[in-house]
Amino acid sequence: NINNNNNDLLLLQKNIQQTINVKKVEPSTVQNIVTFKISYKGKASDLWNTLSANAKQAFKLNEVNDTLVNLDYKYVNMATETASLNNNQPAANNNSIINSADNNTLSKGAALLFKNVKTKLTINQKNKIFDSLGIKISKDEKKFIIDDDSEDYPFDALVYPTDLNKDGKEEIFITYGNTFTSGNTGVSIAAFIEDKNGVYKTNLNFPGLLPEALTTINFGYPDLLIGGPGMEFPIWRWNGKEYNFLKKLKDADYPKLKTTSIEDLSKTYINTIKN
């Protein structure tokens, strides 16, 4: 009961592709049943346990064994009801930051997320980015959680404003999470990039370390190397609209690369912002 363009499904697929020991993911769709044929060194149950809670939260686990993971999409009824009520309205894209009206008051979540962060973002943009990130404030209001059931697993989140393509518009990178949310990687990475309509959209958002920018450029944006546990480094490339997985680099090839960390790029960019 899901189509292959569903954003929750695409997030799950990206998380699988990013996982160490996954060599290939081949999706196919027949009558609203999507199948991923995955080349993976290990058991299907091990792969499922490695995936982030954020990527799995939209799915109900029906069956798991050494070779198969069977899932149902939790929100199919909600999607059907929404469609019937809004026949003449476009469906909301989960990867877009959507709000019906501007908000001039910084939300508690956005205030904590952007605390002591120097950025040109408006209050409304900060609120929308926090809402789109899909996390909540912990009960003590000092850290974050994925949902109410994970209150025992709070985590920090760090924001890195940048201007990757030197157009005067910020790209926002955020690292957040722990082993509960992000598996063996221990942290997840999300990027928010403004489109031609001025809307910040979620990009990446899967387990991974803060990216390193390579010297290779596509459509004005550098390729990104996103590290994690293991002996391979996934490379992601901007296609004009979003960053997509390009290839995996062997550990032996890493020293040959010239890279700049997003953290360093962010520090350089922040120094250009006038108070």
Coordinates of C-alpha atoms in Angstrom, one line a residue:
N1 CA 0.0 0.0 0.0
I2 CA 2.7 2.5 -1.0
N3 CA 4.1 3.9 -4.2
N4 CA 7.7 4.1 -5.1
N5 CA 7.8 7.9 -4.9
N6 CA 6.7 8.0 -1.3
N7 CA 9.1 10.2 0.7
D8 CA 9.1 7.8 3.7
L9 CA 10.1 5.0 1.4
L10 CA 12.8 7.1 -0.3
L11 CA 14.2 7.9 3.1
L12 CA 14.3 4.2 4.0
Q13 CA 16.0 3.4 0.7
K14 CA 18.6 6.1 1.2
N15 CA 19.3 4.7 4.7
I16 CA 19.8 1.2 3.3
Q17 CA 22.1 2.4 0.5
Q18 CA 24.2 4.3 3.1
T19 CA 24.6 1.2 5.3
I20 CA 28.0 -0.5 5.4
N21 CA 28.1 -3.9 3.5
V22 CA 25.2 -2.9 1.2
K23 CA 26.4 -3.2 -2.4
K24 CA 23.3 -2.8 -4.4
V25 CA 19.6 -1.9 -3.9
E26 CA 17.2 -2.8 -6.7
P27 CA 13.6 -1.5 -6.2
S28 CA 10.6 -2.9 -8.1
T29 CA 6.8 -2.1 -7.7
V30 CA 3.8 -4.3 -8.5
Q31 CA 0.3 -3.2 -7.5
N32 CA 1.4 -0.9 -4.7
I33 CA 3.8 -3.5 -3.3
V34 CA 7.4 -2.2 -3.3
T35 CA 10.2 -4.7 -3.1
F36 CA 13.9 -3.9 -2.5
K37 CA 16.3 -6.7 -3.6
I38 CA 19.4 -5.9 -1.6
S39 CA 22.9 -7.2 -2.0
Y40 CA 24.2 -7.3 1.6
K41 CA 26.9 -9.2 3.4
G42 CA 24.9 -10.4 6.4
K43 CA 21.4 -11.4 7.5
A44 CA 18.3 -9.4 6.7
S45 CA 17.6 -9.1 10.4
D46 CA 21.0 -7.6 11.0
L47 CA 20.4 -5.0 8.2
W48 CA 17.0 -4.1 9.7
N49 CA 18.6 -3.6 13.2
T50 CA 21.3 -1.4 11.7
L51 CA 18.9 1.1 10.1
S52 CA 18.0 4.3 11.9
A53 CA 14.9 4.7 14.0
N54 CA 14.1 7.8 11.9
A55 CA 14.0 5.8 8.7
K56 CA 12.0 3.0 10.2
Q57 CA 9.4 4.9 12.1
A58 CA 6.8 5.1 9.2
F59 CA 6.7 1.3 8.9
K60 CA 5.3 -1.6 10.8
L61 CA 7.4 -4.7 11.0
N62 CA 5.4 -7.8 10.1
E63 CA 8.1 -10.4 9.7
V64 CA 11.9 -10.5 9.8
N65 CA 14.3 -13.5 9.3
D66 CA 17.7 -14.2 7.8
T67 CA 16.6 -13.3 4.2
L68 CA 13.5 -11.2 4.4
V69 CA 12.0 -8.1 6.0
N70 CA 8.3 -7.6 5.5
L71 CA 6.8 -4.2 6.2
D72 CA 3.5 -2.3 6.1
Y73 CA 3.3 1.4 5.7
K74 CA 1.7 2.9 8.8
Y75 CA 0.2 6.0 7.2
V76 CA -1.7 4.5 4.3
N77 CA -5.1 5.2 5.8
M78 CA -4.2 8.7 6.7
A79 CA -3.0 9.3 3.2
T80 CA -6.2 7.9 1.7
E81 CA -8.4 10.0 4.0
T82 CA -6.4 13.2 3.3
A83 CA -6.6 12.6 -0.4
S84 CA -10.4 12.2 -0.3
L85 CA -10.8 15.4 1.7
N86 CA -8.5 17.4 -0.5
N87 CA -9.4 16.2 -4.0
N88 CA -8.5 19.5 -5.6
Q89 CA -5.4 20.2 -3.6
P90 CA -1.8 19.0 -4.2
A91 CA -0.6 16.5 -1.6
A92 CA 2.1 17.7 0.8
N93 CA 5.6 16.6 0.2
N94 CA 7.1 15.2 3.4
N95 CA 10.6 16.4 2.2
S96 CA 9.4 20.0 1.8
I97 CA 9.0 22.4 4.6
I98 CA 5.4 23.4 4.4
N99 CA 3.5 25.9 6.6
S100 CA 0.2 27.7 6.0
A101 CA 1.4 31.0 7.5
D102 CA 4.4 32.8 8.6
N103 CA 5.2 32.7 12.3
N104 CA 7.0 35.5 14.0
T105 CA 7.5 33.7 17.3
L106 CA 10.5 31.3 17.6
S107 CA 9.2 27.8 18.8
K108 CA 10.8 26.1 21.8
G109 CA 12.3 23.5 19.5
A110 CA 13.7 26.0 17.0
A111 CA 15.1 28.1 19.8
L112 CA 17.0 25.2 21.3
L113 CA 18.2 23.9 17.9
F114 CA 19.5 27.3 16.8
K115 CA 20.7 28.5 20.2
N116 CA 24.0 30.4 19.8
V117 CA 24.0 29.7 16.0
K118 CA 24.9 32.7 13.9
T119 CA 22.7 32.6 10.7
K120 CA 20.7 34.8 8.3
L121 CA 17.7 32.6 8.7
T122 CA 14.4 34.2 9.6
I123 CA 12.4 33.1 12.6
N124 CA 9.9 31.5 10.3
Q125 CA 12.6 29.6 8.4
K126 CA 14.1 28.3 11.7
N127 CA 10.7 27.1 12.9
K128 CA 10.1 25.3 9.6
I129 CA 13.5 23.6 9.5
F130 CA 13.0 22.3 13.1
D131 CA 9.5 21.0 12.2
S132 CA 10.8 19.3 9.1
L133 CA 13.7 17.7 10.9
G134 CA 11.2 15.3 12.6
I135 CA 12.5 15.5 16.2
K136 CA 11.1 16.7 19.5
I137 CA 12.3 18.4 22.6
S138 CA 13.0 16.1 25.5
K139 CA 11.0 16.5 28.7
D140 CA 13.8 18.5 30.4
E141 CA 13.9 20.8 27.4
K142 CA 17.7 20.4 27.2
K143 CA 18.0 17.9 24.4
F144 CA 16.0 16.2 21.7
I145 CA 14.2 12.9 21.1
I146 CA 12.7 11.2 18.0
D147 CA 9.3 10.5 19.7
D148 CA 7.6 10.1 23.1
D149 CA 8.6 6.4 23.2
S150 CA 12.3 7.3 23.1
E151 CA 12.5 9.7 26.1
D152 CA 15.2 7.5 27.6
Y153 CA 17.4 8.1 24.5
P154 CA 17.9 11.9 24.3
F155 CA 20.5 13.4 22.0
D156 CA 22.1 16.7 21.0
A157 CA 21.8 18.5 17.6
L158 CA 24.4 20.8 16.0
V159 CA 23.7 23.3 13.2
Y160 CA 26.2 24.3 10.6
P161 CA 25.2 27.2 8.3
T162 CA 27.2 27.3 5.0
D163 CA 27.0 28.8 1.5
L164 CA 28.3 26.0 -0.7
N165 CA 27.6 27.5 -4.1
K166 CA 28.5 31.1 -3.2
D167 CA 25.1 32.5 -4.1
G168 CA 24.4 34.4 -0.9
K169 CA 21.8 31.9 0.2
E170 CA 22.5 29.6 3.2
E171 CA 22.6 25.8 3.2
I172 CA 22.0 24.4 6.6
F173 CA 23.6 21.1 7.8
I174 CA 22.5 19.5 11.0
T175 CA 24.0 16.5 12.9
Y176 CA 21.8 14.8 15.5
G177 CA 21.1 11.5 17.2
N178 CA 22.8 8.6 18.9
T179 CA 23.0 4.8 18.4
F180 CA 19.2 4.6 19.1
T181 CA 18.4 6.9 16.2
S182 CA 21.3 6.2 13.9
G183 CA 22.5 2.6 14.5
N184 CA 26.2 1.9 14.5
T185 CA 27.0 5.2 12.9
G186 CA 25.9 6.9 16.1
V187 CA 24.8 10.2 14.4
S188 CA 22.6 11.3 11.5
I189 CA 23.1 14.1 9.0
A190 CA 20.4 16.3 7.4
A191 CA 20.8 19.2 5.0
F192 CA 18.3 22.0 4.2
I193 CA 18.8 23.7 0.9
E194 CA 16.7 26.5 -0.5
D195 CA 15.0 25.8 -3.9
K196 CA 14.3 28.4 -6.6
N197 CA 11.0 29.3 -4.9
G198 CA 12.7 30.2 -1.7
V199 CA 11.6 27.1 0.2
Y200 CA 14.1 25.1 2.2
K201 CA 13.8 21.4 1.6
T202 CA 15.1 18.4 3.5
N203 CA 18.0 16.6 1.9
L204 CA 19.9 13.5 3.0
N205 CA 18.6 12.9 6.6
F206 CA 20.1 9.5 7.3
P207 CA 22.9 8.0 9.5
G208 CA 26.2 9.6 8.6
L209 CA 29.0 11.8 9.8
L210 CA 29.2 15.5 9.0
P211 CA 30.1 15.6 5.3
E212 CA 33.3 16.7 3.7
A213 CA 33.2 18.8 0.6
L214 CA 35.2 17.5 -2.4
T215 CA 36.8 19.7 -5.1
T216 CA 34.5 18.2 -7.8
I217 CA 31.5 20.5 -8.5
N218 CA 28.2 19.7 -10.2
F219 CA 25.5 22.4 -10.8
G220 CA 27.5 24.8 -8.6
Y221 CA 27.6 22.5 -5.5
P222 CA 30.6 20.3 -4.4
D223 CA 30.3 16.6 -4.1
L224 CA 30.0 15.4 -0.5
L225 CA 31.7 12.5 1.2
I226 CA 29.7 11.2 4.1
G227 CA 31.6 8.9 6.4
G228 CA 30.4 6.2 8.7
P229 CA 31.6 2.9 10.2
G230 CA 33.4 0.6 7.8
M231 CA 35.9 0.7 5.0
E232 CA 33.9 2.6 2.3
F233 CA 32.9 6.3 1.9
P234 CA 29.7 7.1 0.0
I235 CA 29.9 10.1 -2.3
W236 CA 26.8 12.2 -2.9
R237 CA 26.3 14.6 -5.9
W238 CA 24.0 17.6 -6.4
N239 CA 21.7 17.0 -9.5
G240 CA 20.3 20.5 -9.6
K241 CA 17.5 19.8 -7.1
E242 CA 19.0 17.6 -4.4
Y243 CA 22.0 15.5 -3.4
N244 CA 21.8 11.9 -4.7
F245 CA 24.0 8.9 -4.0
L246 CA 26.7 8.7 -6.6
K247 CA 29.2 6.0 -5.7
K248 CA 31.2 4.4 -2.9
L249 CA 34.9 5.1 -2.4
K250 CA 37.3 2.6 -1.1
D251 CA 39.2 3.4 2.1
A252 CA 42.5 3.1 0.2
D253 CA 41.5 5.9 -2.1
Y254 CA 40.5 8.4 0.6
P255 CA 44.0 9.8 1.2
K256 CA 44.2 10.8 -2.4
L257 CA 41.2 13.2 -2.0
K258 CA 41.4 16.9 -1.3
T259 CA 38.5 17.6 1.1
T260 CA 37.2 20.4 3.3
S261 CA 35.0 19.6 6.3
I262 CA 31.5 21.2 6.4
E263 CA 32.5 22.4 9.9
D264 CA 35.4 24.4 8.5
L265 CA 33.3 25.8 5.7
S266 CA 30.7 26.8 8.2
K267 CA 33.2 28.6 10.4
T268 CA 34.5 30.5 7.4
Y269 CA 31.0 31.4 6.3
I270 CA 29.8 32.5 9.7
N271 CA 32.8 35.0 9.9
T272 CA 31.3 36.8 6.9
I273 CA 27.9 37.4 8.6
K274 CA 27.6 40.9 9.9
N275 CA 26.0 41.4 13.3

